[in-house]
mmCIF file of C-alpha atoms in Angstrom:
data_model
loop_
_atom_site.group_PDB
_atom_site.id
_atom_site.type_symbol
_atom_site.label_atom_id
_atom_site.label_comp_id
_atom_site.label_asym_id
_atom_site.label_seq_id
_atom_site.Cartn_x
_atom_site.Cartn_y
_atom_site.Cartn_z
ATOM 1 C CA UNK V 2 -21.044 3.725 7.119
ATOM 2 C CA UNK V 3 -21.489 6.137 4.203
ATOM 3 C CA UNK V 4 -24.078 5.345 1.553
ATOM 4 C CA UNK V 5 -22.784 5.142 -2.054
ATOM 5 C CA UNK V 6 -23.176 8.377 -4.005
ATOM 6 C CA UNK V 7 -25.698 8.161 -6.852
ATOM 7 C CA UNK V 8 -24.762 10.294 -9.895
ATOM 8 C CA UNK V 9 -28.401 10.283 -11.025
ATOM 9 C CA UNK V 10 -29.327 12.390 -7.985
ATOM 10 C CA UNK V 11 -28.382 16.078 -8.471
ATOM 11 C CA UNK V 12 -26.958 16.512 -4.954
ATOM 12 C CA UNK V 13 -24.877 13.326 -5.120
ATOM 13 C CA UNK V 14 -23.717 14.157 -8.643
ATOM 14 C CA UNK V 15 -22.463 17.541 -7.431
ATOM 15 C CA UNK V 16 -20.594 15.846 -4.559
ATOM 16 C CA UNK V 17 -18.971 13.397 -6.973
ATOM 17 C CA UNK V 18 -18.058 16.239 -9.323
ATOM 18 C CA UNK V 19 -16.337 18.192 -6.547
ATOM 19 C CA UNK V 20 -14.517 15.096 -5.284
ATOM 20 C CA UNK V 21 -13.398 14.408 -8.861
ATOM 21 C CA UNK V 22 -11.868 17.902 -9.071
ATOM 22 C CA UNK V 23 -10.154 17.488 -5.692
ATOM 23 C CA UNK V 24 -8.782 14.080 -6.726
ATOM 24 C CA UNK V 25 -7.525 15.514 -10.013
ATOM 25 C CA UNK V 26 -5.566 18.218 -8.175
ATOM 26 C CA UNK V 27 -4.334 15.724 -5.554
ATOM 27 C CA UNK V 28 -2.878 13.537 -8.315
ATOM 28 C CA UNK V 29 -1.142 16.524 -9.941
ATOM 29 C CA UNK V 30 0.286 17.673 -6.604
ATOM 30 C CA UNK V 31 1.644 14.278 -5.580
ATOM 31 C CA UNK V 32 3.021 13.557 -9.041
ATOM 32 C CA UNK V 33 4.950 16.824 -8.775
ATOM 33 C CA UNK V 34 6.251 15.716 -5.379
ATOM 34 C CA UNK V 35 7.669 12.568 -6.980
ATOM 35 C CA UNK V 36 5.084 9.908 -6.123
ATOM 36 C CA UNK V 37 4.416 7.207 -8.720
ATOM 37 C CA UNK V 38 0.958 7.139 -10.275
ATOM 38 C CA UNK V 39 1.180 3.581 -11.582
ATOM 39 C CA UNK V 40 1.373 2.017 -8.107
ATOM 40 C CA UNK V 41 -1.444 3.733 -6.232
ATOM 41 C CA UNK V 42 -3.687 1.638 -3.994
ATOM 42 C CA UNK V 43 -7.268 2.884 -3.625
ATOM 43 C CA UNK V 44 -9.510 2.245 -0.650
ATOM 44 C CA UNK V 45 -12.386 -0.182 -1.089
ATOM 45 C CA UNK V 46 -14.780 -0.649 1.836
ATOM 46 C CA UNK V 47 -16.501 -4.031 2.056
ATOM 47 C CA UNK V 48 -18.705 -4.256 5.127
ATOM 48 C CA UNK V 49 -16.442 -3.347 8.028
ATOM 49 C CA UNK V 50 -13.186 -4.323 6.283
ATOM 50 C CA UNK V 51 -10.863 -2.337 4.037
ATOM 51 C CA UNK V 52 -9.011 -3.498 0.943
ATOM 52 C CA UNK V 53 -6.602 -1.593 -1.305
ATOM 53 C CA UNK V 54 -6.614 -2.769 -4.925
ATOM 54 C CA UNK V 55 -4.097 -1.141 -7.278
ATOM 55 C CA UNK V 56 -5.629 1.630 -9.409
ATOM 56 C CA UNK V 57 -4.182 2.086 -12.915
ATOM 57 C CA UNK V 58 -6.524 4.841 -14.126
ATOM 58 C CA UNK V 59 -5.072 7.745 -12.119
ATOM 59 C CA UNK V 60 -2.439 8.859 -14.692
ATOM 60 C CA UNK V 61 -5.313 9.830 -17.006
ATOM 61 C CA UNK V 62 -6.307 12.474 -14.450
ATOM 62 C CA UNK V 63 -3.207 14.440 -15.488
ATOM 63 C CA UNK V 64 -4.871 15.376 -18.775
ATOM 64 C CA UNK V 65 -5.202 19.172 -18.346
ATOM 65 C CA UNK V 66 -8.512 19.211 -20.254
ATOM 66 C CA UNK V 67 -10.098 16.413 -18.254
ATOM 67 C CA UNK V 68 -13.261 17.713 -16.648
ATOM 68 C CA UNK V 69 -13.599 20.580 -19.120
ATOM 69 C CA UNK V 70 -16.585 21.022 -21.387
ATOM 70 C CA UNK V 71 -15.712 20.495 -25.071
ATOM 71 C CA UNK V 72 -14.936 23.692 -27.039
ATOM 72 C CA UNK V 73 -17.772 25.090 -29.132
ATOM 73 C CA UNK V 74 -16.773 25.751 -32.728
ATOM 74 C CA UNK V 75 -16.435 29.469 -33.350
ATOM 75 C CA UNK V 76 -16.829 30.366 -29.665
ATOM 76 C CA UNK V 77 -14.512 32.963 -28.131
ATOM 77 C CA UNK V 78 -14.843 31.646 -24.580
ATOM 78 C CA UNK V 79 -12.462 28.840 -23.536
ATOM 79 C CA UNK V 80 -13.824 25.485 -22.339
ATOM 80 C CA UNK V 81 -15.237 25.618 -18.821
ATOM 81 C CA UNK V 82 -15.415 23.161 -15.953
ATOM 82 C CA UNK V 83 -18.581 21.136 -16.222
ATOM 83 C CA UNK V 84 -20.123 18.144 -14.467
ATOM 84 C CA UNK V 85 -21.413 17.017 -17.867
ATOM 85 C CA UNK V 86 -17.962 17.029 -19.470
ATOM 86 C CA UNK V 87 -16.592 13.962 -21.301
ATOM 87 C CA UNK V 88 -13.823 13.690 -18.700
ATOM 88 C CA UNK V 89 -16.247 13.486 -15.792
ATOM 89 C CA UNK V 90 -18.448 11.072 -17.733
ATOM 90 C CA UNK V 91 -15.387 8.851 -18.262
ATOM 91 C CA UNK V 92 -14.722 8.951 -14.520
ATOM 92 C CA UNK V 93 -18.324 7.919 -13.762
ATOM 93 C CA UNK V 94 -18.045 5.036 -16.234
ATOM 94 C CA UNK V 95 -14.772 3.886 -14.638
ATOM 95 C CA UNK V 96 -16.438 4.139 -11.216
ATOM 96 C CA UNK V 97 -19.355 1.979 -12.360
ATOM 97 C CA UNK V 98 -17.115 -0.639 -13.999
ATOM 98 C CA UNK V 99 -14.686 -1.040 -11.090
ATOM 99 C CA UNK V 100 -16.835 -0.256 -8.052
ATOM 100 C CA UNK V 101 -14.197 2.244 -6.846
ATOM 101 C CA UNK V 102 -14.945 5.742 -5.474
ATOM 102 C CA UNK V 103 -18.437 4.841 -4.258
ATOM 103 C CA UNK V 104 -18.241 7.077 -1.171
ATOM 104 C CA UNK V 105 -16.142 10.015 -0.052
ATOM 105 C CA UNK V 106 -13.912 7.765 2.052
ATOM 106 C CA UNK V 107 -13.258 5.550 -0.974
ATOM 107 C CA UNK V 108 -11.433 8.427 -2.670
ATOM 108 C CA UNK V 109 -8.640 7.645 -0.170
ATOM 109 C CA UNK V 110 -5.395 6.218 -1.572
ATOM 110 C CA UNK V 111 -1.900 5.035 -0.687
ATOM 111 C CA UNK V 112 0.899 6.420 -2.862
ATOM 112 C CA UNK V 113 4.524 5.249 -3.004
ATOM 113 C CA UNK V 114 7.662 7.158 -3.932
ATOM 114 C CA UNK V 115 10.532 5.693 -5.973
ATOM 115 C CA UNK V 116 12.003 4.189 -2.792
ATOM 116 C CA UNK V 117 8.745 2.470 -1.857
ATOM 117 C CA UNK V 118 7.972 4.860 1.010
ATOM 118 C CA UNK V 119 4.188 5.144 1.459
ATOM 119 C CA UNK V 120 1.991 8.228 1.738
ATOM 120 C CA UNK V 121 -1.568 7.701 2.995
ATOM 121 C CA UNK V 122 -4.201 10.107 1.655
ATOM 122 C CA UNK V 123 -7.440 9.932 3.644
ATOM 123 C CA UNK V 124 -10.696 11.629 2.674
ATOM 124 C CA UNK V 125 -12.431 12.158 6.005
ATOM 125 C CA UNK V 126 -16.208 12.057 6.289
ATOM 126 C CA UNK V 127 -18.287 14.532 8.280
ATOM 127 C CA UNK V 128 -21.888 15.169 9.141
ATOM 128 C CA UNK V 129 -23.546 17.941 7.079
ATOM 129 C CA UNK V 130 -22.261 21.336 8.202
ATOM 130 C CA UNK V 131 -20.154 19.842 11.009
ATOM 131 C CA UNK V 132 -16.410 19.471 11.423
ATOM 132 C CA UNK V 133 -14.845 16.004 11.423
ATOM 133 C CA UNK V 134 -15.803 14.368 14.710
ATOM 134 C CA UNK V 135 -13.670 12.164 16.943
ATOM 135 C CA UNK V 136 -15.547 9.119 15.636
ATOM 136 C CA UNK V 137 -14.992 10.096 11.995
ATOM 137 C CA UNK V 138 -11.311 10.762 12.759
ATOM 138 C CA UNK V 139 -10.858 7.204 14.041
ATOM 139 C CA UNK V 140 -9.768 5.943 10.622
ATOM 140 C CA UNK V 141 -6.596 8.043 11.009
ATOM 141 C CA UNK V 142 -5.816 6.251 14.281
ATOM 142 C CA UNK V 143 -6.493 2.926 12.543
ATOM 143 C CA UNK V 144 -3.818 3.609 9.938
ATOM 144 C CA UNK V 145 -1.338 4.885 12.521
ATOM 145 C CA UNK V 146 -1.824 1.689 14.545
ATOM 146 C CA UNK V 147 -1.614 -0.479 11.417
ATOM 147 C CA UNK V 148 1.655 1.181 10.434
ATOM 148 C CA UNK V 149 3.068 0.601 13.915
ATOM 149 C CA UNK V 150 2.067 -3.075 13.858
ATOM 150 C CA UNK V 151 3.594 -3.616 10.400
ATOM 151 C CA UNK V 152 6.712 -1.490 10.967
ATOM 152 C CA UNK V 153 9.007 -4.267 9.713
ATOM 153 C CA UNK V 154 7.380 -4.061 6.266
ATOM 154 C CA UNK V 155 8.564 -0.867 4.510
ATOM 155 C CA UNK V 156 5.477 -0.574 2.283
ATOM 156 C CA UNK V 157 3.258 -0.626 5.407
ATOM 157 C CA UNK V 158 5.324 1.740 7.559
ATOM 158 C CA UNK V 159 2.811 4.585 7.510
ATOM 159 C CA UNK V 160 4.397 7.815 8.760
ATOM 160 C CA UNK V 161 3.304 10.329 6.111
ATOM 161 C CA UNK V 162 -0.358 11.330 5.832
ATOM 162 C CA UNK V 163 -2.511 13.820 3.965
ATOM 163 C CA UNK V 164 -5.980 14.352 5.433
ATOM 164 C CA UNK V 165 -8.589 15.903 3.129
ATOM 165 C CA UNK V 166 -11.704 17.288 4.763
ATOM 166 C CA UNK V 167 -14.671 19.316 3.570
ATOM 167 C CA UNK V 168 -15.186 21.241 6.798
ATOM 168 C CA UNK V 169 -11.981 20.905 8.843
ATOM 169 C CA UNK V 170 -11.141 19.071 12.072
ATOM 170 C CA UNK V 171 -12.735 19.795 15.423
ATOM 171 C CA UNK V 172 -10.587 21.128 18.266
ATOM 172 C CA UNK V 173 -10.100 17.687 19.837
ATOM 173 C CA UNK V 174 -8.690 16.223 16.625
ATOM 174 C CA UNK V 175 -6.580 19.315 15.942
ATOM 175 C CA UNK V 176 -4.984 19.106 19.391
ATOM 176 C CA UNK V 177 -4.440 15.367 18.960
ATOM 177 C CA UNK V 178 -2.492 15.979 15.758
ATOM 178 C CA UNK V 179 -0.464 18.712 17.398
ATOM 179 C CA UNK V 180 0.473 16.823 20.564
ATOM 180 C CA UNK V 181 0.294 13.090 19.955
ATOM 181 C CA UNK V 182 1.783 12.459 16.539
ATOM 182 C CA UNK V 183 5.486 13.091 17.116
ATOM 183 C CA UNK V 184 7.470 11.350 14.377
ATOM 184 C CA UNK V 185 4.630 11.577 11.859
ATOM 185 C CA UNK V 186 4.258 14.026 8.983
ATOM 186 C CA UNK V 187 0.543 14.825 8.757
ATOM 187 C CA UNK V 188 -0.793 17.497 6.397
ATOM 188 C CA UNK V 189 -4.395 18.715 6.394
ATOM 189 C CA UNK V 190 -6.176 20.147 3.349
ATOM 190 C CA UNK V 191 -9.688 21.474 2.930
ATOM 191 C CA UNK V 192 -11.543 20.431 -0.217
ATOM 192 C CA UNK V 193 -11.608 24.096 -1.217
ATOM 193 C CA UNK V 194 -7.796 24.238 -1.161
ATOM 194 C CA UNK V 195 -7.619 21.459 -3.744
ATOM 195 C CA UNK V 196 -10.488 22.581 -5.942
ATOM 196 C CA UNK V 197 -7.913 23.692 -8.513
ATOM 197 C CA UNK V 198 -4.136 23.650 -8.922
ATOM 198 C CA UNK V 199 -2.971 26.903 -7.384
ATOM 199 C CA UNK V 200 0.439 26.746 -9.070
ATOM 200 C CA UNK V 201 -1.055 26.215 -12.535
ATOM 201 C CA UNK V 202 -2.837 29.562 -12.903
ATOM 202 C CA UNK V 203 -1.861 33.128 -13.839
ATOM 203 C CA UNK V 204 1.626 34.202 -12.814
ATOM 204 C CA UNK V 205 2.498 30.648 -11.852
ATOM 205 C CA UNK V 206 6.225 30.105 -11.333
ATOM 206 C CA UNK V 207 8.288 28.448 -14.045
ATOM 207 C CA UNK V 208 9.959 26.210 -11.495
ATOM 208 C CA UNK V 209 9.885 25.760 -7.749
ATOM 209 C CA UNK V 210 12.687 23.818 -6.088
ATOM 210 C CA UNK V 211 11.849 22.455 -2.648
ATOM 211 C CA UNK V 212 14.986 22.253 -0.497
ATOM 212 C CA UNK V 213 14.336 20.257 2.657
ATOM 213 C CA UNK V 214 15.855 21.504 5.899
ATOM 214 C CA UNK V 215 18.463 18.722 6.006
ATOM 215 C CA UNK V 216 19.856 20.013 2.693
ATOM 216 C CA UNK V 217 19.483 23.755 3.304
ATOM 217 C CA UNK V 218 23.021 24.243 4.682
ATOM 218 C CA UNK V 219 24.607 22.707 1.565
ATOM 219 C CA UNK V 220 22.286 24.675 -0.723
ATOM 220 C CA UNK V 221 23.023 27.933 1.125
ATOM 221 C CA UNK V 222 26.762 27.372 0.766
ATOM 222 C CA UNK V 223 26.416 26.748 -2.976
ATOM 223 C CA UNK V 224 24.185 29.801 -3.440
ATOM 224 C CA UNK V 225 26.209 31.933 -0.988
ATOM 225 C CA UNK V 226 23.046 32.779 0.925
ATOM 226 C CA UNK V 227 22.328 33.079 4.633
ATOM 227 C CA UNK V 228 19.034 31.151 4.923
ATOM 228 C CA UNK V 229 18.095 32.692 8.286
ATOM 229 C CA UNK V 230 17.966 36.108 6.564
ATOM 230 C CA UNK V 231 15.639 35.004 3.771
ATOM 231 C CA UNK V 232 12.091 36.395 3.644
ATOM 232 C CA UNK V 233 9.736 33.953 5.309
ATOM 233 C CA UNK V 234 6.789 32.027 3.967
ATOM 234 C CA UNK V 235 4.340 30.395 6.364
ATOM 235 C CA UNK V 236 3.932 26.626 6.245
ATOM 236 C CA UNK V 237 0.166 27.025 5.765
ATOM 237 C CA UNK V 238 0.643 29.168 2.656
ATOM 238 C CA UNK V 239 -1.033 27.534 -0.367
ATOM 239 C CA UNK V 240 2.216 27.053 -2.303
ATOM 240 C CA UNK V 241 4.066 25.719 0.754
ATOM 241 C CA UNK V 242 1.268 23.205 1.334
ATOM 242 C CA UNK V 243 1.321 22.169 -2.322
ATOM 243 C CA UNK V 244 4.959 21.111 -2.013
ATOM 244 C CA UNK V 245 4.601 19.691 1.496
ATOM 245 C CA UNK V 246 7.140 22.190 2.838
ATOM 246 C CA UNK V 247 7.905 22.091 6.574
ATOM 247 C CA UNK V 248 9.392 24.791 8.842
ATOM 248 C CA UNK V 249 13.062 25.562 7.987
ATOM 249 C CA UNK V 250 12.688 24.174 4.455
ATOM 250 C CA UNK V 251 13.387 26.590 1.586
ATOM 251 C CA UNK V 252 11.397 27.169 -1.613
ATOM 252 C CA UNK V 253 13.506 28.549 -4.467
ATOM 253 C CA UNK V 254 11.254 30.005 -7.160
ATOM 254 C CA UNK V 255 11.904 31.116 -10.735
ATOM 255 C CA UNK V 256 9.485 33.532 -12.413
ATOM 256 C CA UNK V 257 9.273 35.260 -15.762
ATOM 257 C CA UNK V 258 10.964 38.622 -15.408
ATOM 258 C CA UNK V 259 9.966 42.023 -16.787
ATOM 259 C CA UNK V 260 13.344 43.520 -17.697
ATOM 260 C CA UNK V 261 15.123 40.142 -17.723
ATOM 261 C CA UNK V 262 14.240 36.724 -19.108
ATOM 262 C CA UNK V 263 13.714 35.260 -15.654
ATOM 263 C CA UNK V 264 13.922 36.317 -12.047
ATOM 264 C CA UNK V 265 14.379 34.130 -8.994
ATOM 265 C CA UNK V 266 13.882 34.372 -5.267
ATOM 266 C CA UNK V 267 13.945 32.096 -2.239
ATOM 267 C CA UNK V 268 11.914 32.000 0.967
ATOM 268 C CA UNK V 269 12.440 30.092 4.176
ATOM 269 C CA UNK V 270 9.416 28.289 5.598
ATOM 270 C CA UNK V 271 8.312 29.228 9.094
ATOM 271 C CA UNK V 272 5.713 27.712 11.426
ATOM 272 C CA UNK V 273 2.360 29.469 11.302
ATOM 273 C CA UNK V 274 1.565 30.770 14.814
ATOM 274 C CA UNK V 275 -1.265 28.914 16.519
ATOM 275 C CA UNK V 276 -3.917 30.521 18.653
ATOM 276 C CA UNK V 277 -3.535 29.972 22.370
ATOM 277 C CA UNK V 278 -5.936 27.396 23.761
#
């Protein structure tokens, strides 16, 4: 079991700060995908048991200045990210008052869309400098089994997962995901991929419409486009991962133009080739 992180210790404070940034981006990403932020259950570990109280504080993480140092009067430089910022201090106070987010695993959450369909976000632990081991991956199997046992209850029918890991999965876990999870949608992110919102920086698109593969034929007919001839975008591309795009989905993007007000383009998502084992 992980020991609680102590913000008074420099190393633990840095870990909490980085997890705070990852969580902030996670919330922005899933809000953009249509998940509700007022019905998020957070993981609480008590001994060997898990509970999931409802967290009501997450919408505040959408404040774009949260985590930034306050502006200095007369300074030219914009506010910077800081682990002494008022936003991070507010997070630490909330953590102390509620007992949430004590360990890395306790940053895990269950989100629900407007139809009540759940998405399980799991922060996987790992030994220092090592990839997630089979033992540390076991919590994923626990949720898969729990979802299968409670399949008659829609809010417990766990089929969609996001796994967040600092160092990645080992080869055993990677192969397990590839071969033994048919019927499940499981995405994997590194902490570094969620350290900031990649679609909120310079040259970010005005809008991105995610057309799922089941709707591509109708969309193509309306747009008079042959989707199979579109330029491709790999499913492990940062923007594709942000929107949870799968192979044969389409991302239709609108950008600011140079000679026109706006310019648009579309790309079809393709499977990233995997190395032969």
